[in-house]
Amino acid sequence: MSSRTYSKAKRVVVIGAGIGGLTAAALLAHRGYQVLVLDQALVPGGCASTFKRRGFTFDVGATQVAGLEPGGIHHRIFAELDIDLPEATPCDPACAVYLPGETQPISVWRDPDRWQAERQRQFPGSEPFWQLMADLFRYSWAFQSRDPVLPPRNLWDFGQLVQAVRPGTLFTLPHTFSTVGQVLRWYGLGGDRRLKTFLDLQLKLYSQVDAEDTALLYAATALGVSQEPQGLYHLQGSMQVLSDRLVASLERDGGKLLMRHTVEQIYTENGQAKAIAIRNQKTGEIWTETADHIVANVTVQNLMQLLGTEAPKGYERRVEKLPSASGAFVVYLGVDQSAIPADCPPHLQFLYDYDGPIGENNSLFVSVSHPGDGRAPEGKATVIASSFTDPTIWSHCDNYESLKQQYTEEAIARLSQFFHLTPETLVHTEAATPRTFAHFTGRDRGIVGGIGQRIPTFGPFGFANRTPVKHLWLVGDSTHPGEGTAGVSYSALTVVRQIEA
Ligand SMILES: Cc1cc2nc3c(=O)[nH]c(=O)nc-3n(C[C@H](O)[C@H](O)[C@H](O)COP(=O)(O)OP(=O)(O)OC[C@H]3O[C@@H](n4cnc5c(N)ncnc54)[C@H](O)[C@@H]3O)c2cc1C
């Protein structure tokens, strides 16, 4: 391939084979680097991997994918790697949101006109707010597709940021410090409980925080991505296909992936990353691997642990001061198809009462397989429901198993209000807690979804891919543009461009 003739044969090690790490690794291998990827888990993919039970295939975390459309980030990267995009069907609606006590959902339709009609019917008087969001989305999306580096940390990064700016981008600038909550109040919508709750639910999924705190520019992107010409997709087979293809590309281009290999330490010398300590989980063997560049596909909290005493002090303090992050409680159900109502949308969100913050089983985000999508035997289906949970509840509890059982039963009772769940229709039940995520994805305390898209932590003010340690790069959902397979793929592309530069 032409890109490989520019080989610099520089050696890169990638810590973690999540979508961020694999994307960076596959791109670097394709551009001629010697790449070694290490992952502590059994299968690659991290939060976007799968597991199989009794003929069912369950997506561990991520269930819907953005960025598959022409020009979308997965599309761009798969085209560069010269590999086929996974087969997928668009989600329409992207989500059906049920507010407390309501039997008809708010459907986030894929068609922009249909979605406009739906929101005007659901939230009368809110259209000026939505129009602002649509304008911000248009300009922010165009800006992001010109590959800015955010936040910039040197002159080259700054140049990349500036080249992405156009007159339209300037329209977004005055909104840099606004939150969704503030803008709702400007439009006199602060007291619209249904609208606010709908936004809380949707934004919490994408930004980890509610409407009050989510940065407006981030929210515009998160909310706008569900409509054509963008959109959310359901992958044929399972989420695993995304990582499998990236691994195939990596290996085709001479890269190497070692599963069940834990990186225990990053070594630096004179402020520059030099090597890592690796432990082979099967043999217990520990060795050191040197590299020209080290790409860490871990949370920023995990990065601090890997650096240990070599972590730059200012950076460490910044990480320590981050607001506490959320974990996920997930139930994975294998069911008889008769448990699923007719015309069930692929993704649903339920809030069960208006009181209190969203979390701890009072809301569920639900993904349902459809016949022939490769996740369940004939006549069966998978139902995966997740809620936000405080990871400390799980790390400090005396009786972990009974708490997990209690959460599972509560979730199934909630789900039974919509699905026909009985001992006859329920074939398989399993649950994951922050402890499970900590074990299988290595994420600190099992936190998921990044650092939260509040003003002090989103885009221009977040954690850069370029760390203060030279030749050490951070890729994944702790960095811009945040969580999701599409988000972490952007961060991977940025790191690859920075390494090349
Ligand atoms: C319940 C849930 C639902 C979600 N739903 C969606 C969705 O529908 N759509 C969407 O786009 N996103 C969704 N997300 C978010 C998305 O899954 C993540 O943001 C994304 O997959 C994170 O990718 P990553 O590359 O940053 O890292 P991760 O997926 O965290 O991968 C990191 C990898 O590094 C490995 N690792 C960690 N430490 C070490 C070490 N020391 N040594 C070796 N290996 C190590 C881990 O084993 C893991 O494989 C969801 C997440 C969750 C938890």
Coordinates of C-alpha atoms and ligand atoms in Angstrom, one line a residue:
M1 CA 0.0 0.0 0.0
S2 CA 1.2 3.4 -0.8
S3 CA 0.9 4.7 2.8
R4 CA 3.3 1.9 3.9
T5 CA 6.1 3.1 1.6
Y6 CA 6.5 6.1 4.0
S7 CA 7.5 3.6 6.7
K8 CA 9.4 5.2 9.6
A9 CA 9.5 1.7 11.3
K10 CA 9.1 3.5 14.6
R11 CA 8.0 1.3 17.3
V12 CA 4.7 2.0 19.1
V13 CA 3.1 0.1 21.9
V14 CA -0.6 0.5 22.6
I15 CA -1.9 -0.3 26.1
G16 CA -5.5 -1.6 25.6
A17 CA -7.4 -3.0 22.7
G18 CA -10.6 -1.0 23.1
I19 CA -12.0 0.7 20.0
G20 CA -9.7 3.7 20.7
G21 CA -6.5 1.6 21.0
L22 CA -7.3 -0.7 18.1
T23 CA -8.2 2.2 15.8
A24 CA -4.9 3.9 16.6
A25 CA -3.0 0.7 16.3
A26 CA -4.5 -0.3 13.0
L27 CA -3.9 3.2 11.5
L28 CA -0.3 3.3 12.7
A29 CA 0.4 -0.2 11.4
H30 CA -1.1 0.8 8.1
R31 CA 1.0 3.9 8.0
G32 CA 4.2 1.9 8.4
Y33 CA 4.8 1.8 12.2
Q34 CA 5.8 -1.4 14.1
V35 CA 2.9 -1.8 16.5
L36 CA 2.4 -4.0 19.5
V37 CA -1.0 -3.9 21.3
L38 CA -1.4 -5.4 24.8
D39 CA -4.7 -6.0 26.5
Q40 CA -5.5 -7.5 29.9
A41 CA -8.8 -9.0 28.8
L42 CA -9.7 -12.3 27.0
V43 CA -11.3 -10.6 24.0
P44 CA -10.5 -7.2 22.4
G45 CA -13.1 -4.4 22.3
G46 CA -13.3 -3.3 25.9
C47 CA -16.7 -1.7 26.6
A48 CA -17.7 -2.5 22.9
S49 CA -17.0 -6.2 23.1
T50 CA -19.4 -9.1 23.6
F51 CA -19.9 -12.4 25.4
K52 CA -21.8 -15.5 24.5
R53 CA -24.2 -17.5 26.7
R54 CA -26.5 -20.4 25.8
G55 CA -26.7 -19.4 22.1
F56 CA -27.2 -15.6 22.9
T57 CA -24.6 -13.0 22.0
F58 CA -24.6 -10.0 24.4
D59 CA -23.0 -6.6 23.7
V60 CA -21.2 -5.8 26.9
G61 CA -21.7 -2.0 26.9
A62 CA -22.0 -0.1 23.6
T63 CA -25.0 -1.3 21.5
Q64 CA -25.5 1.5 18.9
V65 CA -22.9 3.1 16.7
A66 CA -22.5 6.5 15.2
G67 CA -20.2 7.5 12.4
L68 CA -20.9 4.8 9.8
E69 CA -22.4 7.1 7.2
P70 CA -20.1 8.4 4.4
G71 CA -17.8 11.0 5.9
G72 CA -18.5 9.6 9.4
I73 CA -15.5 8.7 11.5
H74 CA -15.7 4.9 11.3
H75 CA -16.4 5.2 7.5
R76 CA -13.4 7.4 7.0
I77 CA -11.1 5.1 9.0
F78 CA -12.3 1.9 7.5
A79 CA -11.8 3.4 4.1
E80 CA -8.2 4.4 4.9
L81 CA -7.6 0.9 6.3
D82 CA -9.1 -0.6 3.1
I83 CA -11.5 -2.9 5.1
D84 CA -15.2 -3.4 4.8
L85 CA -17.5 -1.4 7.1
P86 CA -19.7 -3.8 9.2
E87 CA -23.2 -4.4 7.9
A88 CA -25.6 -2.3 9.9
T89 CA -29.2 -1.1 10.0
P90 CA -30.1 2.5 10.9
C91 CA -32.0 2.9 14.2
D92 CA -35.3 4.6 13.5
P93 CA -36.3 5.8 16.0
A94 CA -32.8 6.2 17.5
C95 CA -34.5 6.0 20.8
A96 CA -38.1 5.8 22.2
V97 CA -38.1 7.7 25.5
Y98 CA -40.9 6.9 28.1
L99 CA -41.3 9.6 30.8
P100 CA -42.9 8.6 34.2
G101 CA -46.5 7.5 34.0
E102 CA -46.7 8.0 30.2
T103 CA -47.6 5.1 27.8
Q104 CA -46.6 6.8 24.6
P105 CA -42.9 7.5 24.0
I106 CA -41.1 10.5 22.7
S107 CA -39.6 9.0 19.5
V108 CA -36.3 10.4 18.3
W109 CA -36.9 9.9 14.6
R110 CA -34.1 9.6 12.1
D111 CA -35.9 11.8 9.5
P112 CA -35.2 15.4 10.6
D113 CA -38.7 16.6 9.5
R114 CA -40.4 13.8 11.4
W115 CA -38.3 14.5 14.5
Q116 CA -39.2 18.2 14.2
A117 CA -42.9 17.4 14.1
E118 CA -42.5 15.0 17.0
R119 CA -40.7 17.5 19.3
Q120 CA -43.1 20.3 18.4
R121 CA -46.0 18.1 19.4
Q122 CA -44.2 16.8 22.6
F123 CA -42.7 20.1 23.7
P124 CA -44.8 23.0 22.5
G125 CA -43.0 26.3 22.5
S126 CA -39.5 24.8 22.5
E127 CA -38.7 25.2 18.8
P128 CA -36.4 28.2 19.1
F129 CA -34.3 26.1 21.5
W130 CA -34.2 23.3 19.0
Q131 CA -33.3 25.6 16.2
L132 CA -30.4 27.0 18.1
M133 CA -29.2 23.4 18.8
A134 CA -29.6 22.6 15.1
D135 CA -27.5 25.6 14.0
L136 CA -24.8 24.8 16.6
F137 CA -24.8 21.2 15.5
R138 CA -24.3 22.2 11.8
Y139 CA -21.3 24.4 12.5
S140 CA -19.8 22.2 15.2
W141 CA -20.1 19.1 13.0
A142 CA -18.4 20.8 10.1
F143 CA -15.7 22.1 12.4
Q144 CA -15.1 18.6 13.8
S145 CA -14.9 17.0 10.4
R146 CA -12.0 19.3 9.6
D147 CA -10.1 17.4 12.3
P148 CA -9.2 20.1 14.8
V149 CA -6.9 19.2 17.7
L150 CA -8.7 19.9 21.0
P151 CA -7.3 21.0 23.4
P152 CA -4.2 22.2 21.7
R153 CA -0.9 21.6 23.5
N154 CA 1.7 22.8 21.1
L155 CA 2.1 24.9 18.0
W156 CA 1.3 22.1 15.6
D157 CA -1.9 21.3 17.5
F158 CA -2.8 25.0 17.5
G159 CA -2.3 25.1 13.7
Q160 CA -4.7 22.1 13.3
L161 CA -7.2 23.9 15.4
V162 CA -7.0 27.1 13.5
Q163 CA -7.2 25.5 10.1
A164 CA -10.5 23.9 11.1
V165 CA -12.1 27.3 11.9
R166 CA -14.5 28.9 9.4
P167 CA -16.8 31.9 9.7
G168 CA -19.6 29.5 10.8
T169 CA -17.4 28.3 13.7
L170 CA -17.4 31.8 15.1
F171 CA -21.1 31.5 15.5
T172 CA -20.5 28.7 18.1
L173 CA -17.8 30.6 20.0
P174 CA -20.1 32.8 22.2
H175 CA -21.8 29.6 23.4
T176 CA -18.5 27.9 24.6
F177 CA -19.3 28.7 28.2
S178 CA -23.0 27.9 28.1
T179 CA -24.8 24.9 29.5
V180 CA -28.0 23.4 28.3
G181 CA -29.7 24.4 31.6
Q182 CA -28.8 28.1 31.1
V183 CA -30.0 28.2 27.5
L184 CA -33.3 26.5 28.5
R185 CA -33.8 29.4 30.9
W186 CA -32.9 32.0 28.3
Y187 CA -35.7 30.6 26.2
G188 CA -38.1 30.6 29.1
L189 CA -38.2 26.8 29.1
G190 CA -36.5 26.3 32.5
G191 CA -39.9 25.2 34.0
D192 CA -40.8 22.7 31.3
R193 CA -40.4 19.6 33.3
R194 CA -41.1 17.1 30.4
L195 CA -38.5 18.8 28.1
K196 CA -35.9 19.1 30.9
T197 CA -36.4 15.5 31.9
F198 CA -36.2 14.3 28.3
L199 CA -32.9 16.2 27.9
D200 CA -31.6 14.9 31.2
L201 CA -32.2 11.4 30.1
Q202 CA -30.7 11.7 26.7
L203 CA -27.7 13.8 27.7
K204 CA -26.8 11.6 30.6
L205 CA -26.4 8.8 28.1
Y206 CA -23.9 10.7 26.0
S207 CA -22.3 13.2 28.4
Q208 CA -22.6 11.5 31.8
V209 CA -24.2 14.6 33.2
D210 CA -27.7 16.1 33.1
A211 CA -29.0 19.0 31.1
E212 CA -28.2 21.5 33.8
D213 CA -24.4 20.8 33.6
T214 CA -23.8 19.6 30.0
A215 CA -21.8 22.0 27.9
L216 CA -24.2 23.4 25.2
L217 CA -21.8 22.8 22.3
Y218 CA -21.3 19.2 23.3
A219 CA -25.1 18.7 23.7
A220 CA -25.8 20.1 20.3
T221 CA -23.6 17.4 18.8
A222 CA -24.9 14.6 20.9
L223 CA -28.5 15.4 20.2
G224 CA -28.0 16.2 16.5
V225 CA -26.2 13.0 15.6
S226 CA -29.3 10.8 15.6
Q227 CA -30.8 12.4 12.4
E228 CA -30.0 11.9 8.7
P229 CA -27.5 12.4 7.1
Q230 CA -25.8 11.1 10.3
G231 CA -27.6 8.6 12.4
L232 CA -27.2 5.8 14.9
Y233 CA -26.8 2.2 13.7
H234 CA -27.3 -1.3 15.0
L235 CA -24.6 -3.7 13.8
Q236 CA -25.4 -7.0 12.2
G237 CA -23.9 -9.9 14.2
S238 CA -22.7 -8.0 17.3
M239 CA -20.6 -5.1 18.4
Q240 CA -17.6 -7.4 18.3
V241 CA -17.4 -7.1 14.5
L242 CA -16.0 -3.6 14.9
S243 CA -13.0 -4.8 16.9
D244 CA -12.6 -8.0 14.9
R245 CA -12.1 -6.0 11.7
L246 CA -9.7 -3.6 13.3
V247 CA -7.6 -6.5 14.6
A248 CA -7.6 -8.1 11.1
S249 CA -6.4 -4.9 9.6
L250 CA -3.7 -4.5 12.3
E251 CA -2.4 -8.0 11.8
R252 CA -2.6 -7.8 8.0
D253 CA -0.3 -4.7 8.3
G254 CA 2.2 -6.5 10.5
G255 CA 1.0 -5.3 13.9
K256 CA 0.7 -7.7 16.8
L257 CA -2.0 -8.1 19.5
L258 CA -1.3 -9.9 22.8
M259 CA -4.5 -10.6 24.8
R260 CA -4.2 -11.4 28.5
H261 CA -1.2 -9.2 28.9
T262 CA -1.4 -6.5 31.5
V263 CA 0.6 -3.4 31.4
E264 CA 1.7 -2.6 34.9
Q265 CA 3.9 0.4 34.6
I266 CA 4.9 3.1 32.2
Y267 CA 8.6 4.2 32.6
T268 CA 9.8 7.7 31.8
E269 CA 13.2 9.3 31.5
N270 CA 13.8 13.0 31.5
G271 CA 10.1 13.7 31.0
Q272 CA 9.8 11.3 28.0
A273 CA 8.0 7.9 27.9
K274 CA 10.5 5.1 27.3
A275 CA 9.1 1.7 28.1
I276 CA 6.4 -0.3 29.8
A277 CA 6.3 -3.3 32.1
I278 CA 4.1 -6.2 30.9
R279 CA 2.8 -9.2 32.8
N280 CA 1.7 -12.3 30.9
Q281 CA -1.3 -13.4 32.9
K282 CA -1.0 -17.0 31.9
T283 CA 2.7 -17.6 32.7
G284 CA 3.2 -14.8 35.2
E285 CA 6.3 -13.7 33.2
I286 CA 7.1 -9.9 33.5
W287 CA 9.2 -8.1 31.0
T288 CA 10.0 -4.6 29.8
E289 CA 9.3 -3.4 26.3
T290 CA 10.8 -0.1 25.0
A291 CA 9.1 2.0 22.4
D292 CA 9.4 5.3 20.5
H293 CA 5.8 6.1 21.4
I294 CA 3.4 4.8 24.0
V295 CA -0.4 5.1 23.4
A296 CA -2.5 4.5 26.4
N297 CA -6.1 3.5 25.7
V298 CA -7.1 3.7 29.3
T299 CA -9.0 6.2 31.5
V300 CA -7.1 9.2 32.7
Q301 CA -7.3 7.8 36.2
N302 CA -5.7 4.5 35.1
L303 CA -3.0 6.5 33.3
M304 CA -2.0 8.0 36.7
Q305 CA -1.8 4.6 38.2
L306 CA 0.4 3.4 35.3
L307 CA 2.7 6.4 35.7
G308 CA 2.8 6.0 39.5
T309 CA 5.4 8.3 41.0
E310 CA 6.5 9.4 37.5
A311 CA 3.2 11.2 36.9
P312 CA 3.6 15.0 36.4
K313 CA 2.3 16.5 39.6
G314 CA 0.0 19.2 38.1
Y315 CA -1.6 16.6 35.8
E316 CA -2.1 14.2 38.8
R317 CA -3.8 17.0 40.8
R318 CA -6.1 17.7 37.9
V319 CA -7.2 14.1 37.7
E320 CA -7.7 13.9 41.5
K321 CA -10.0 17.0 41.3
L322 CA -12.3 15.5 38.6
P323 CA -15.9 15.1 39.8
S324 CA -16.7 11.5 40.7
A325 CA -17.5 9.4 37.7
S326 CA -20.4 7.1 37.1
G327 CA -20.5 3.4 36.8
A328 CA -23.1 1.2 35.0
F329 CA -25.3 -1.6 36.3
V330 CA -26.3 -3.8 33.3
V331 CA -28.7 -6.7 33.1
Y332 CA -28.4 -9.0 30.1
L333 CA -31.5 -11.1 29.4
G334 CA -31.9 -13.9 26.9
V335 CA -35.7 -14.2 26.3
D336 CA -38.3 -15.8 24.1
Q337 CA -39.4 -13.6 21.3
S338 CA -42.9 -13.6 22.8
A339 CA -41.5 -11.4 25.6
I340 CA -41.0 -8.6 23.1
P341 CA -44.0 -6.4 22.2
A342 CA -44.8 -6.1 18.5
D343 CA -42.9 -3.2 16.6
C344 CA -40.6 -2.8 19.6
P345 CA -38.0 -0.1 18.8
P346 CA -34.3 -1.2 19.0
H347 CA -33.5 1.3 21.8
L348 CA -35.8 2.5 24.6
Q349 CA -35.3 4.7 27.6
F350 CA -37.5 4.7 30.7
L351 CA -37.7 7.0 33.6
Y352 CA -39.7 5.6 36.5
D353 CA -40.2 8.6 38.7
Y354 CA -39.5 12.3 38.5
D355 CA -38.0 12.5 42.0
G356 CA -34.3 12.5 42.5
P357 CA -31.4 12.4 40.1
I358 CA -31.2 10.0 37.2
G359 CA -29.5 6.8 38.4
E360 CA -29.7 3.8 40.6
N361 CA -32.3 1.9 38.7
N362 CA -34.8 4.8 38.4
S363 CA -34.0 4.9 34.7
L364 CA -33.1 2.2 32.2
F365 CA -31.6 2.4 28.7
V366 CA -32.7 -0.7 26.9
S367 CA -31.4 -2.3 23.7
V368 CA -33.4 -5.1 22.1
S369 CA -32.2 -7.4 19.4
H370 CA -34.3 -8.0 16.3
P371 CA -34.9 -11.3 14.5
G372 CA -32.0 -12.2 12.2
D373 CA -29.5 -9.7 13.7
G374 CA -27.2 -12.5 14.9
R375 CA -27.6 -12.1 18.6
A376 CA -30.1 -14.8 19.5
P377 CA -31.2 -18.2 18.3
E378 CA -34.4 -18.4 16.2
G379 CA -37.5 -17.4 18.2
K380 CA -35.4 -15.7 20.9
A381 CA -34.1 -12.2 21.5
T382 CA -31.7 -10.3 23.8
V383 CA -32.8 -7.5 26.0
I384 CA -29.9 -5.4 27.6
A385 CA -30.8 -2.8 30.1
S386 CA -28.4 -0.4 31.8
S387 CA -28.6 2.2 34.5
F388 CA -26.2 4.6 36.1
T389 CA -24.8 3.7 39.5
D390 CA -22.3 5.0 42.0
P391 CA -19.2 2.8 41.8
T392 CA -18.4 3.3 45.5
I393 CA -21.7 1.5 46.5
W394 CA -20.2 -1.6 44.9
S395 CA -16.6 -1.3 46.0
H396 CA -17.5 -0.8 49.6
C397 CA -20.5 -3.1 50.1
D398 CA -20.4 -6.0 52.6
N399 CA -22.7 -8.2 50.7
Y400 CA -21.9 -7.8 47.0
E401 CA -23.9 -10.8 45.7
S402 CA -27.1 -9.9 47.5
L403 CA -26.9 -6.2 46.3
K404 CA -26.3 -7.4 42.7
Q405 CA -29.3 -9.8 43.1
Q406 CA -31.5 -6.9 44.5
Y407 CA -30.5 -4.6 41.6
T408 CA -31.2 -7.4 39.1
E409 CA -34.6 -8.1 40.5
E410 CA -35.5 -4.4 40.6
A411 CA -34.5 -4.0 37.0
I412 CA -36.4 -7.1 35.8
A413 CA -39.5 -5.8 37.7
R414 CA -39.2 -2.4 36.0
L415 CA -38.7 -4.1 32.6
S416 CA -41.7 -6.3 33.1
Q417 CA -43.9 -3.2 32.9
F418 CA -43.1 -3.1 29.2
F419 CA -41.8 -6.6 28.3
H420 CA -43.6 -9.9 28.9
L421 CA -41.1 -11.4 31.3
T422 CA -42.1 -14.6 33.1
P423 CA -40.1 -17.7 34.2
E424 CA -41.3 -19.2 30.9
T425 CA -40.0 -16.3 28.6
L426 CA -36.9 -15.6 30.6
V427 CA -34.2 -18.0 29.3
H428 CA -31.0 -16.4 30.6
T429 CA -30.3 -13.6 33.2
E430 CA -26.9 -12.1 34.0
A431 CA -25.8 -8.8 35.4
A432 CA -22.7 -6.6 35.4
T433 CA -21.7 -4.1 38.1
P434 CA -18.9 -1.6 38.3
R435 CA -16.9 -4.5 39.8
T436 CA -17.5 -6.5 36.7
F437 CA -16.4 -3.6 34.4
A438 CA -13.3 -3.1 36.5
H439 CA -12.4 -6.7 36.1
F440 CA -13.1 -7.2 32.4
T441 CA -12.1 -3.7 31.1
G442 CA -9.5 -2.8 33.6
R443 CA -11.2 0.6 34.1
D444 CA -10.5 2.3 37.4
R445 CA -13.3 1.3 39.9
G446 CA -15.4 0.2 36.9
I447 CA -16.2 3.8 35.9
V448 CA -17.6 4.1 32.4
G449 CA -18.3 6.8 29.8
G450 CA -15.5 9.3 30.2
I451 CA -15.0 12.3 32.4
G452 CA -18.3 14.1 31.9
Q453 CA -19.0 16.9 29.4
R454 CA -19.3 19.8 31.8
I455 CA -17.8 23.2 30.8
P456 CA -14.5 22.6 32.6
T457 CA -14.0 19.2 31.1
F458 CA -15.4 19.3 27.6
G459 CA -13.6 19.9 24.3
P460 CA -11.3 22.9 24.7
F461 CA -10.9 22.4 28.4
G462 CA -10.7 18.6 28.6
F463 CA -7.8 16.2 28.7
A464 CA -5.5 16.4 25.7
N465 CA -4.4 13.3 23.7
R466 CA -0.9 14.8 24.0
T467 CA 0.0 14.2 27.6
P468 CA 2.6 16.3 29.5
V469 CA 5.0 13.3 29.2
K470 CA 6.7 13.4 25.8
H471 CA 5.8 10.5 23.4
L472 CA 3.0 9.4 25.8
W473 CA -0.5 9.7 24.2
L474 CA -3.9 9.2 25.8
V475 CA -6.6 7.8 23.6
G476 CA -10.2 6.9 24.5
D477 CA -13.3 8.3 26.2
S478 CA -11.4 10.5 28.7
T479 CA -10.4 12.7 25.8
H480 CA -12.1 14.9 23.2
P481 CA -14.7 14.3 21.8
G482 CA -15.7 11.9 24.6
E483 CA -17.4 8.6 24.9
G484 CA -18.8 6.3 22.2
T485 CA -17.1 4.2 19.6
A486 CA -17.2 7.2 17.2
G487 CA -15.8 9.6 19.8
V488 CA -12.8 7.3 20.7
S489 CA -12.1 6.7 17.0
Y490 CA -11.7 10.5 16.6
S491 CA -9.3 10.6 19.5
A492 CA -7.3 7.7 17.9
L493 CA -7.1 9.5 14.6
T494 CA -5.9 12.7 16.3
V495 CA -3.1 10.7 18.1
V496 CA -2.0 9.1 14.9
R497 CA -1.8 12.5 13.2
Q498 CA 0.1 13.9 16.1
I499 CA 2.6 11.0 16.1
E500 CA 3.1 11.4 12.4
A501 CA 3.6 15.2 12.7
Ligands
LIG1 C1 -23.3 0.2 29.5 C2 -22.6 1.0 28.4 C3 -23.4 1.3 27.3 C4 -22.8 2.0 26.3 N1 -23.5 2.3 25.1 C5 -22.9 2.9 24.1 C6 -23.5 2.9 22.8 O1 -24.6 2.5 22.6 N2 -22.8 3.5 21.8 C7 -21.5 3.9 21.9 O2 -20.9 4.4 20.9 N3 -20.9 3.9 23.1 C8 -21.5 3.3 24.2 N4 -20.9 3.2 25.4 C9 -19.5 3.8 25.5 C10 -18.4 3.1 24.8 O3 -18.6 1.7 24.9 C11 -17.1 3.5 25.2 O4 -17.0 4.9 25.4 C12 -16.0 3.0 24.3 O5 -16.2 1.7 23.9 C13 -14.7 3.2 25.1 O6 -13.6 2.8 24.3 P1 -12.1 3.0 24.7 O7 -11.3 2.7 23.5 O8 -12.0 4.4 25.3 O9 -11.8 2.1 25.9 P2 -12.3 0.7 26.6 O10 -13.5 0.2 25.9 O11 -12.4 1.0 28.1 O12 -11.1 -0.3 26.3 C14 -9.9 -0.2 27.0 C15 -9.2 -1.5 26.9 O13 -7.9 -1.4 27.6 C16 -7.7 -2.6 28.3 N5 -6.8 -2.3 29.4 C17 -7.1 -1.4 30.4 N6 -6.1 -1.3 31.2 C18 -5.1 -2.1 30.8 C19 -3.8 -2.5 31.2 N7 -3.2 -1.9 32.3 N8 -3.1 -3.4 30.4 C20 -3.6 -3.9 29.3 N9 -4.8 -3.6 28.9 C21 -5.6 -2.7 29.6 C22 -9.1 -3.1 28.7 O14 -9.1 -4.5 28.9 C23 -9.9 -2.7 27.4 O15 -10.0 -3.7 26.5 C24 -21.4 2.5 26.4 C25 -20.7 2.1 27.5 C26 -21.3 1.4 28.5 C27 -20.4 1.0 29.7

